[in-house]
Amino acid sequence: MTRRRDVLLSAGALWSAAAARAETPATASLPLAGSQAGQRSQRWALVLGGGTARGFAHIGVLKALHQYGLTPDLVVGCSAGALVGALYASGQSPAQLEELALRVRDSEIADVVAGHKRGLLAGDALQAFVNRVVRQQPIEKFRIPFAAVATNISLGEQAVFTKGNAGLAVRASSSIPGIFIPVRIQEHEFVDGGIVSPLPVRVARDLGAQRVVAVSLNSGPMPSEPQGMFELMMQSFDIMANSLTRMELRDADVAVRPNVAHISTTDFNARNQLIVLGEQAARHAIGRIRTALLQAERVR
């Protein structure tokens, strides 16, 4: 029981959101990818992919970019990347994100539900946490334009949140099927964006990005066998996401790939290590990023 409880709480600790109960009111606008909503020329976009616990590496990437004076004009995130991206785009500095990630308690984020047929985690606490950190700002009021990618499971389509309730958008983007109760908004239900776009480079292009820097945390399956139900589910999810990630990376100008293959997507105790690995990977990519941005300046 202790191991099961630890896995469930860790699963919702910081990078995985959960869903709304059926009565949750609709408080977010959901323009679909490919629509003209919010579309304007952006010099460059930072795309943060999914990865559950590996999402801590995104904070390290942001730390390195900040140290080199690089601030994106647009942030697009999926799942773990949606959470980190939303907090960053709202105005949180990388240093603040690191401090928050290292001190946040499971009880602030995870709300386990017993006996629910559609998931193990609810997610009301996660939504409240995100909205508290972003100071109750809707997405359209963020310091940096932001988009979170989710899957509309009712229609079998990609959905992109570019305005409205930030906490709800993060929940929708990160609701792993079978683990989290789907998010209901109006007549539709939403689950993890990684099902359709684990690294949403094309969404960034659709929203006007001239150059895209994409941070991929997907490395395929772990070399060791999964040790439990949650690890088995996550490894299966990673295998599915791997081919989609490769396709999306073809449209990126720069790929940043932290060396996280040896760390399980369920290892929430590796926070410090993941942040360091993200920072190292971004530092190694700084030259390529600057070159891509200079090219974008020349064609403006």
PDB file of C-alpha atoms in Angstrom, residues 61-298:
ATOM      1  CA  VAL A  61      16.724  24.729 -20.016  1.00  0.00           C
ATOM      2  CA  LEU A  62      15.001  27.949 -18.979  1.00  0.00           C
ATOM      3  CA  LYS A  63      17.825  28.734 -16.539  1.00  0.00           C
ATOM      4  CA  ALA A  64      20.434  28.481 -19.313  1.00  0.00           C
ATOM      5  CA  LEU A  65      18.393  30.567 -21.767  1.00  0.00           C
ATOM      6  CA  HIS A  66      17.939  33.242 -19.107  1.00  0.00           C
ATOM      7  CA  GLN A  67      21.655  33.301 -18.333  1.00  0.00           C
ATOM      8  CA  TYR A  68      22.376  33.970 -22.006  1.00  0.00           C
ATOM      9  CA  GLY A  69      19.695  36.651 -22.273  1.00  0.00           C
ATOM     10  CA  LEU A  70      17.374  34.630 -24.503  1.00  0.00           C
ATOM     11  CA  THR A  71      13.631  35.102 -23.942  1.00  0.00           C
ATOM     12  CA  PRO A  72      11.136  33.461 -26.320  1.00  0.00           C
ATOM     13  CA  ASP A  73       8.346  35.390 -27.987  1.00  0.00           C
ATOM     14  CA  LEU A  74       5.996  32.424 -27.620  1.00  0.00           C
ATOM     15  CA  VAL A  75       5.907  29.363 -25.342  1.00  0.00           C
ATOM     16  CA  VAL A  76       4.052  26.198 -26.359  1.00  0.00           C
ATOM     17  CA  GLY A  77       3.810  23.237 -23.995  1.00  0.00           C
ATOM     18  CA  CYS A  78       2.413  19.743 -23.766  1.00  0.00           C
ATOM     19  CA  SER A  79       1.799  17.863 -20.520  1.00  0.00           C
ATOM     20  CA  ALA A  80       4.831  18.451 -18.251  1.00  0.00           C
ATOM     21  CA  GLY A  81       5.911  21.156 -20.669  1.00  0.00           C
ATOM     22  CA  ALA A  82       2.537  22.847 -20.370  1.00  0.00           C
ATOM     23  CA  LEU A  83       2.936  23.130 -16.618  1.00  0.00           C
ATOM     24  CA  VAL A  84       6.457  24.530 -16.712  1.00  0.00           C
ATOM     25  CA  GLY A  85       5.622  26.691 -19.717  1.00  0.00           C
ATOM     26  CA  ALA A  86       2.527  28.206 -18.148  1.00  0.00           C
ATOM     27  CA  LEU A  87       4.305  29.175 -14.944  1.00  0.00           C
ATOM     28  CA  TYR A  88       7.239  30.640 -16.886  1.00  0.00           C
ATOM     29  CA  ALA A  89       5.097  32.499 -19.424  1.00  0.00           C
ATOM     30  CA  SER A  90       3.054  34.036 -16.608  1.00  0.00           C
ATOM     31  CA  GLY A  91       6.127  35.822 -15.298  1.00  0.00           C
ATOM     32  CA  GLN A  92       7.883  33.358 -12.979  1.00  0.00           C
ATOM     33  CA  SER A  93      11.664  33.485 -13.371  1.00  0.00           C
ATOM     34  CA  PRO A  94      13.674  30.266 -13.858  1.00  0.00           C
ATOM     35  CA  ALA A  95      15.131  30.740 -10.381  1.00  0.00           C
ATOM     36  CA  GLN A  96      11.634  30.998  -8.917  1.00  0.00           C
ATOM     37  CA  LEU A  97      10.564  27.885 -10.818  1.00  0.00           C
ATOM     38  CA  GLU A  98      13.527  25.934  -9.491  1.00  0.00           C
ATOM     39  CA  GLU A  99      12.815  26.992  -5.921  1.00  0.00           C
ATOM     40  CA  LEU A 100       9.155  26.091  -6.347  1.00  0.00           C
ATOM     41  CA  ALA A 101       9.920  22.697  -7.880  1.00  0.00           C
ATOM     42  CA  LEU A 102      12.245  21.726  -5.057  1.00  0.00           C
ATOM     43  CA  ARG A 103       9.945  22.708  -2.222  1.00  0.00           C
ATOM     44  CA  VAL A 104       6.450  21.827  -3.470  1.00  0.00           C
ATOM     45  CA  ARG A 105       4.754  19.088  -1.450  1.00  0.00           C
ATOM     46  CA  ASP A 106       2.676  16.273  -2.893  1.00  0.00           C
ATOM     47  CA  SER A 107      -0.305  17.366  -0.819  1.00  0.00           C
ATOM     48  CA  GLU A 108      -0.339  20.724  -2.614  1.00  0.00           C
ATOM     49  CA  ILE A 109      -0.749  19.078  -6.003  1.00  0.00           C
ATOM     50  CA  ALA A 110      -2.223  15.592  -5.861  1.00  0.00           C
ATOM     51  CA  ASP A 111      -5.765  14.742  -4.860  1.00  0.00           C
ATOM     52  CA  VAL A 112      -6.347  10.995  -5.040  1.00  0.00           C
ATOM     53  CA  VAL A 113      -9.915   9.842  -5.589  1.00  0.00           C
ATOM     54  CA  ALA A 114     -11.081   6.420  -4.439  1.00  0.00           C
ATOM     55  CA  GLY A 115     -13.343   4.155  -6.422  1.00  0.00           C
ATOM     56  CA  HIS A 116     -13.588   6.267  -9.569  1.00  0.00           C
ATOM     57  CA  LYS A 117     -13.927   4.143 -12.689  1.00  0.00           C
ATOM     58  CA  ARG A 118     -12.113   6.563 -15.011  1.00  0.00           C
ATOM     59  CA  GLY A 119      -9.000   7.548 -13.114  1.00  0.00           C
ATOM     60  CA  LEU A 120      -7.036   7.589  -9.890  1.00  0.00           C
ATOM     61  CA  LEU A 121      -6.339  11.323  -9.571  1.00  0.00           C
ATOM     62  CA  ALA A 122      -8.796  14.229  -9.665  1.00  0.00           C
ATOM     63  CA  GLY A 123      -6.737  17.370 -10.136  1.00  0.00           C
ATOM     64  CA  ASP A 124      -8.640  20.172  -8.439  1.00  0.00           C
ATOM     65  CA  ALA A 125      -5.577  20.819  -6.264  1.00  0.00           C
ATOM     66  CA  LEU A 126      -3.324  21.013  -9.322  1.00  0.00           C
ATOM     67  CA  GLN A 127      -5.555  23.574 -11.004  1.00  0.00           C
ATOM     68  CA  ALA A 128      -5.701  25.669  -7.843  1.00  0.00           C
ATOM     69  CA  PHE A 129      -1.910  25.439  -7.482  1.00  0.00           C
ATOM     70  CA  VAL A 130      -1.266  26.632 -11.036  1.00  0.00           C
ATOM     71  CA  ASN A 131      -3.738  29.489 -10.771  1.00  0.00           C
ATOM     72  CA  ARG A 132      -2.278  30.564  -7.453  1.00  0.00           C
ATOM     73  CA  VAL A 133       1.267  30.651  -8.870  1.00  0.00           C
ATOM     74  CA  VAL A 134       0.178  32.606 -11.966  1.00  0.00           C
ATOM     75  CA  ARG A 135      -1.712  35.017  -9.686  1.00  0.00           C
ATOM     76  CA  GLN A 136      -5.104  34.047 -11.145  1.00  0.00           C
ATOM     77  CA  GLN A 137      -4.158  35.476 -14.538  1.00  0.00           C
ATOM     78  CA  PRO A 138      -5.900  34.048 -17.589  1.00  0.00           C
ATOM     79  CA  ILE A 139      -3.551  32.848 -20.321  1.00  0.00           C
ATOM     80  CA  GLU A 140      -4.123  35.906 -22.505  1.00  0.00           C
ATOM     81  CA  LYS A 141      -2.734  38.139 -19.734  1.00  0.00           C
ATOM     82  CA  PHE A 142       0.580  36.280 -19.461  1.00  0.00           C
ATOM     83  CA  ARG A 143       3.839  38.171 -19.939  1.00  0.00           C
ATOM     84  CA  ILE A 144       4.722  35.852 -22.845  1.00  0.00           C
ATOM     85  CA  PRO A 145       2.095  34.436 -25.239  1.00  0.00           C
ATOM     86  CA  PHE A 146       1.407  30.829 -24.293  1.00  0.00           C
ATOM     87  CA  ALA A 147      -0.382  27.787 -25.675  1.00  0.00           C
ATOM     88  CA  ALA A 148      -1.086  24.410 -24.063  1.00  0.00           C
ATOM     89  CA  VAL A 149      -1.825  21.391 -26.231  1.00  0.00           C
ATOM     90  CA  ALA A 150      -4.414  18.804 -25.219  1.00  0.00           C
ATOM     91  CA  THR A 151      -6.365  16.012 -26.900  1.00  0.00           C
ATOM     92  CA  ASN A 152     -10.106  16.397 -27.411  1.00  0.00           C
ATOM     93  CA  ILE A 153     -11.018  12.780 -26.808  1.00  0.00           C
ATOM     94  CA  SER A 154     -14.666  13.425 -27.664  1.00  0.00           C
ATOM     95  CA  LEU A 155     -13.720  14.394 -31.224  1.00  0.00           C
ATOM     96  CA  GLY A 156     -10.372  12.637 -31.541  1.00  0.00           C
ATOM     97  CA  GLU A 157      -8.661  15.937 -32.324  1.00  0.00           C
ATOM     98  CA  GLN A 158      -5.886  18.170 -31.113  1.00  0.00           C
ATOM     99  CA  ALA A 159      -6.955  21.212 -29.106  1.00  0.00           C
ATOM    100  CA  VAL A 160      -4.893  24.253 -28.212  1.00  0.00           C
ATOM    101  CA  PHE A 161      -5.571  26.498 -25.226  1.00  0.00           C
ATOM    102  CA  THR A 162      -4.484  30.074 -25.945  1.00  0.00           C
ATOM    103  CA  LYS A 163      -6.747  31.911 -23.536  1.00  0.00           C
ATOM    104  CA  GLY A 164      -8.805  31.365 -20.425  1.00  0.00           C
ATOM    105  CA  ASN A 165      -8.164  29.490 -17.184  1.00  0.00           C
ATOM    106  CA  ALA A 166      -4.472  28.560 -16.997  1.00  0.00           C
ATOM    107  CA  GLY A 167      -4.909  25.851 -14.382  1.00  0.00           C
ATOM    108  CA  LEU A 168      -7.628  24.160 -16.398  1.00  0.00           C
ATOM    109  CA  ALA A 169      -5.473  24.277 -19.535  1.00  0.00           C
ATOM    110  CA  VAL A 170      -2.580  22.580 -17.735  1.00  0.00           C
ATOM    111  CA  ARG A 171      -4.907  19.906 -16.359  1.00  0.00           C
ATOM    112  CA  ALA A 172      -6.309  19.166 -19.779  1.00  0.00           C
ATOM    113  CA  SER A 173      -2.866  19.038 -21.364  1.00  0.00           C
ATOM    114  CA  SER A 174      -1.538  16.594 -18.772  1.00  0.00           C
ATOM    115  CA  SER A 175      -4.380  14.186 -18.026  1.00  0.00           C
ATOM    116  CA  ILE A 176      -2.837  10.793 -18.754  1.00  0.00           C
ATOM    117  CA  PRO A 177      -5.654   8.402 -19.723  1.00  0.00           C
ATOM    118  CA  GLY A 178      -6.305   5.722 -17.150  1.00  0.00           C
ATOM    119  CA  ILE A 179      -4.435   7.640 -14.467  1.00  0.00           C
ATOM    120  CA  PHE A 180      -6.364  10.909 -14.526  1.00  0.00           C
ATOM    121  CA  ILE A 181     -10.041  11.562 -14.904  1.00  0.00           C
ATOM    122  CA  PRO A 182     -10.644  13.335 -18.243  1.00  0.00           C
ATOM    123  CA  VAL A 183     -11.269  17.072 -18.095  1.00  0.00           C
ATOM    124  CA  ARG A 184     -14.788  18.057 -19.113  1.00  0.00           C
ATOM    125  CA  ILE A 185     -15.245  21.482 -20.710  1.00  0.00           C
ATOM    126  CA  GLN A 186     -18.705  22.194 -22.026  1.00  0.00           C
ATOM    127  CA  GLU A 187     -19.760  19.092 -23.981  1.00  0.00           C
ATOM    128  CA  HIS A 188     -16.226  17.782 -24.629  1.00  0.00           C
ATOM    129  CA  GLU A 189     -13.633  15.837 -22.664  1.00  0.00           C
ATOM    130  CA  PHE A 190      -9.894  16.379 -22.849  1.00  0.00           C
ATOM    131  CA  VAL A 191      -6.864  14.231 -22.026  1.00  0.00           C
ATOM    132  CA  ASP A 192      -3.090  14.435 -22.317  1.00  0.00           C
ATOM    133  CA  GLY A 193      -1.827  16.298 -25.374  1.00  0.00           C
ATOM    134  CA  GLY A 194       0.934  13.746 -25.819  1.00  0.00           C
ATOM    135  CA  ILE A 195      -1.530  11.444 -27.535  1.00  0.00           C
ATOM    136  CA  VAL A 196      -1.627  13.733 -30.576  1.00  0.00           C
ATOM    137  CA  SER A 197       1.417  15.987 -30.199  1.00  0.00           C
ATOM    138  CA  PRO A 198       3.979  15.245 -27.471  1.00  0.00           C
ATOM    139  CA  LEU A 199       6.289  17.938 -28.865  1.00  0.00           C
ATOM    140  CA  PRO A 200       3.977  20.552 -30.456  1.00  0.00           C
ATOM    141  CA  VAL A 201       6.340  22.174 -32.946  1.00  0.00           C
ATOM    142  CA  ARG A 202       3.660  22.487 -35.622  1.00  0.00           C
ATOM    143  CA  VAL A 203       1.383  24.296 -33.201  1.00  0.00           C
ATOM    144  CA  ALA A 204       4.119  26.876 -32.673  1.00  0.00           C
ATOM    145  CA  ARG A 205       4.387  27.308 -36.452  1.00  0.00           C
ATOM    146  CA  ASP A 206       0.621  27.663 -36.752  1.00  0.00           C
ATOM    147  CA  LEU A 207       0.753  30.398 -34.109  1.00  0.00           C
ATOM    148  CA  GLY A 208       3.254  32.377 -36.181  1.00  0.00           C
ATOM    149  CA  ALA A 209       6.709  31.319 -34.986  1.00  0.00           C
ATOM    150  CA  GLN A 210       9.475  32.013 -37.497  1.00  0.00           C
ATOM    151  CA  ARG A 211      11.981  29.920 -35.569  1.00  0.00           C
ATOM    152  CA  VAL A 212      11.303  27.067 -33.152  1.00  0.00           C
ATOM    153  CA  VAL A 213      13.523  25.731 -30.386  1.00  0.00           C
ATOM    154  CA  ALA A 214      12.076  22.406 -29.230  1.00  0.00           C
ATOM    155  CA  VAL A 215      12.979  20.641 -25.974  1.00  0.00           C
ATOM    156  CA  SER A 216      12.390  16.895 -26.243  1.00  0.00           C
ATOM    157  CA  LEU A 217      12.445  14.671 -23.169  1.00  0.00           C
ATOM    158  CA  ASN A 218      11.339  11.545 -24.979  1.00  0.00           C
ATOM    159  CA  SER A 219      14.039   8.894 -25.348  1.00  0.00           C
ATOM    160  CA  GLY A 220      12.021   5.765 -26.015  1.00  0.00           C
ATOM    161  CA  PRO A 221      11.509   2.980 -23.479  1.00  0.00           C
ATOM    162  CA  MET A 222      13.698   2.540 -20.431  1.00  0.00           C
ATOM    163  CA  PRO A 223      16.247  -0.309 -20.712  1.00  0.00           C
ATOM    164  CA  SER A 224      14.873  -1.920 -17.549  1.00  0.00           C
ATOM    165  CA  GLU A 225      11.502  -3.585 -17.221  1.00  0.00           C
ATOM    166  CA  PRO A 226       8.727  -1.476 -15.683  1.00  0.00           C
ATOM    167  CA  GLN A 227       8.192  -2.367 -12.031  1.00  0.00           C
ATOM    168  CA  GLY A 228       4.540  -1.493 -11.576  1.00  0.00           C
ATOM    169  CA  MET A 229       1.265  -0.552 -13.248  1.00  0.00           C
ATOM    170  CA  PHE A 230       2.069   3.156 -13.463  1.00  0.00           C
ATOM    171  CA  GLU A 231       5.566   2.552 -14.859  1.00  0.00           C
ATOM    172  CA  LEU A 232       4.184   0.092 -17.410  1.00  0.00           C
ATOM    173  CA  MET A 233       1.590   2.615 -18.533  1.00  0.00           C
ATOM    174  CA  MET A 234       4.143   5.406 -18.792  1.00  0.00           C
ATOM    175  CA  GLN A 235       6.600   3.280 -20.758  1.00  0.00           C
ATOM    176  CA  SER A 236       3.830   2.319 -23.190  1.00  0.00           C
ATOM    177  CA  PHE A 237       2.936   5.992 -23.506  1.00  0.00           C
ATOM    178  CA  ASP A 238       6.585   6.848 -24.206  1.00  0.00           C
ATOM    179  CA  ILE A 239       6.825   4.268 -26.981  1.00  0.00           C
ATOM    180  CA  MET A 240       3.775   5.753 -28.667  1.00  0.00           C
ATOM    181  CA  ALA A 241       5.107   9.287 -28.244  1.00  0.00           C
ATOM    182  CA  ASN A 242       8.540   8.509 -29.626  1.00  0.00           C
ATOM    183  CA  SER A 243       7.549   8.310 -33.297  1.00  0.00           C
ATOM    184  CA  LEU A 244       5.322  11.380 -33.016  1.00  0.00           C
ATOM    185  CA  THR A 245       8.208  13.300 -31.443  1.00  0.00           C
ATOM    186  CA  ARG A 246      10.569  12.383 -34.274  1.00  0.00           C
ATOM    187  CA  MET A 247       8.085  13.702 -36.829  1.00  0.00           C
ATOM    188  CA  GLU A 248       7.610  16.975 -34.960  1.00  0.00           C
ATOM    189  CA  LEU A 249      11.363  17.481 -34.561  1.00  0.00           C
ATOM    190  CA  ARG A 250      11.746  17.647 -38.344  1.00  0.00           C
ATOM    191  CA  ASP A 251       9.951  21.008 -38.251  1.00  0.00           C
ATOM    192  CA  ALA A 252      12.097  22.466 -35.448  1.00  0.00           C
ATOM    193  CA  ASP A 253      15.050  24.753 -36.149  1.00  0.00           C
ATOM    194  CA  VAL A 254      16.908  23.653 -33.020  1.00  0.00           C
ATOM    195  CA  ALA A 255      16.350  20.507 -30.956  1.00  0.00           C
ATOM    196  CA  VAL A 256      17.447  20.485 -27.323  1.00  0.00           C
ATOM    197  CA  ARG A 257      17.592  16.927 -25.980  1.00  0.00           C
ATOM    198  CA  PRO A 258      18.633  16.624 -22.335  1.00  0.00           C
ATOM    199  CA  ASN A 259      20.345  13.318 -21.568  1.00  0.00           C
ATOM    200  CA  VAL A 260      17.556  11.914 -19.407  1.00  0.00           C
ATOM    201  CA  ALA A 261      17.179   8.442 -20.895  1.00  0.00           C
ATOM    202  CA  HIS A 262      18.536   6.788 -17.753  1.00  0.00           C
ATOM    203  CA  ILE A 263      15.944   8.490 -15.527  1.00  0.00           C
ATOM    204  CA  SER A 264      12.468   7.022 -15.358  1.00  0.00           C
ATOM    205  CA  THR A 265       9.525   9.247 -16.203  1.00  0.00           C
ATOM    206  CA  THR A 266       8.176   8.258 -12.783  1.00  0.00           C
ATOM    207  CA  ASP A 267      11.271   9.239 -10.764  1.00  0.00           C
ATOM    208  CA  PHE A 268      10.184  12.415  -8.987  1.00  0.00           C
ATOM    209  CA  ASN A 269      13.130  12.165  -6.596  1.00  0.00           C
ATOM    210  CA  ALA A 270      15.575  13.112  -9.369  1.00  0.00           C
ATOM    211  CA  ARG A 271      14.481  16.770  -9.495  1.00  0.00           C
ATOM    212  CA  ASN A 272      17.916  18.315  -8.935  1.00  0.00           C
ATOM    213  CA  GLN A 273      19.599  15.979 -11.384  1.00  0.00           C
ATOM    214  CA  LEU A 274      17.005  16.638 -14.078  1.00  0.00           C
ATOM    215  CA  ILE A 275      17.305  20.408 -13.710  1.00  0.00           C
ATOM    216  CA  VAL A 276      21.090  20.132 -14.078  1.00  0.00           C
ATOM    217  CA  LEU A 277      20.775  17.924 -17.168  1.00  0.00           C
ATOM    218  CA  GLY A 278      18.358  20.368 -18.766  1.00  0.00           C
ATOM    219  CA  GLU A 279      20.702  23.266 -18.129  1.00  0.00           C
ATOM    220  CA  GLN A 280      23.667  21.363 -19.588  1.00  0.00           C
ATOM    221  CA  ALA A 281      21.776  20.458 -22.751  1.00  0.00           C
ATOM    222  CA  ALA A 282      20.627  24.036 -23.313  1.00  0.00           C
ATOM    223  CA  ARG A 283      24.145  25.410 -22.796  1.00  0.00           C
ATOM    224  CA  HIS A 284      25.441  23.041 -25.457  1.00  0.00           C
ATOM    225  CA  ALA A 285      22.737  24.269 -27.837  1.00  0.00           C
ATOM    226  CA  ILE A 286      23.212  28.025 -27.265  1.00  0.00           C
ATOM    227  CA  GLY A 287      25.365  28.486 -30.376  1.00  0.00           C
ATOM    228  CA  ARG A 288      22.805  26.793 -32.600  1.00  0.00           C
ATOM    229  CA  ILE A 289      19.977  28.764 -31.021  1.00  0.00           C
ATOM    230  CA  ARG A 290      21.725  32.080 -31.575  1.00  0.00           C
ATOM    231  CA  THR A 291      22.457  31.185 -35.196  1.00  0.00           C
ATOM    232  CA  ALA A 292      18.805  30.310 -35.821  1.00  0.00           C
ATOM    233  CA  LEU A 293      17.644  33.571 -34.234  1.00  0.00           C
ATOM    234  CA  LEU A 294      20.100  35.632 -36.281  1.00  0.00           C
ATOM    235  CA  GLN A 295      18.736  34.003 -39.419  1.00  0.00           C
ATOM    236  CA  ALA A 296      15.241  34.949 -38.357  1.00  0.00           C
ATOM    237  CA  GLU A 297      16.355  38.576 -37.896  1.00  0.00           C
ATOM    238  CA  ARG A 298      17.740  38.703 -41.437  1.00  0.00           C
TER     239      ARG A 298
END
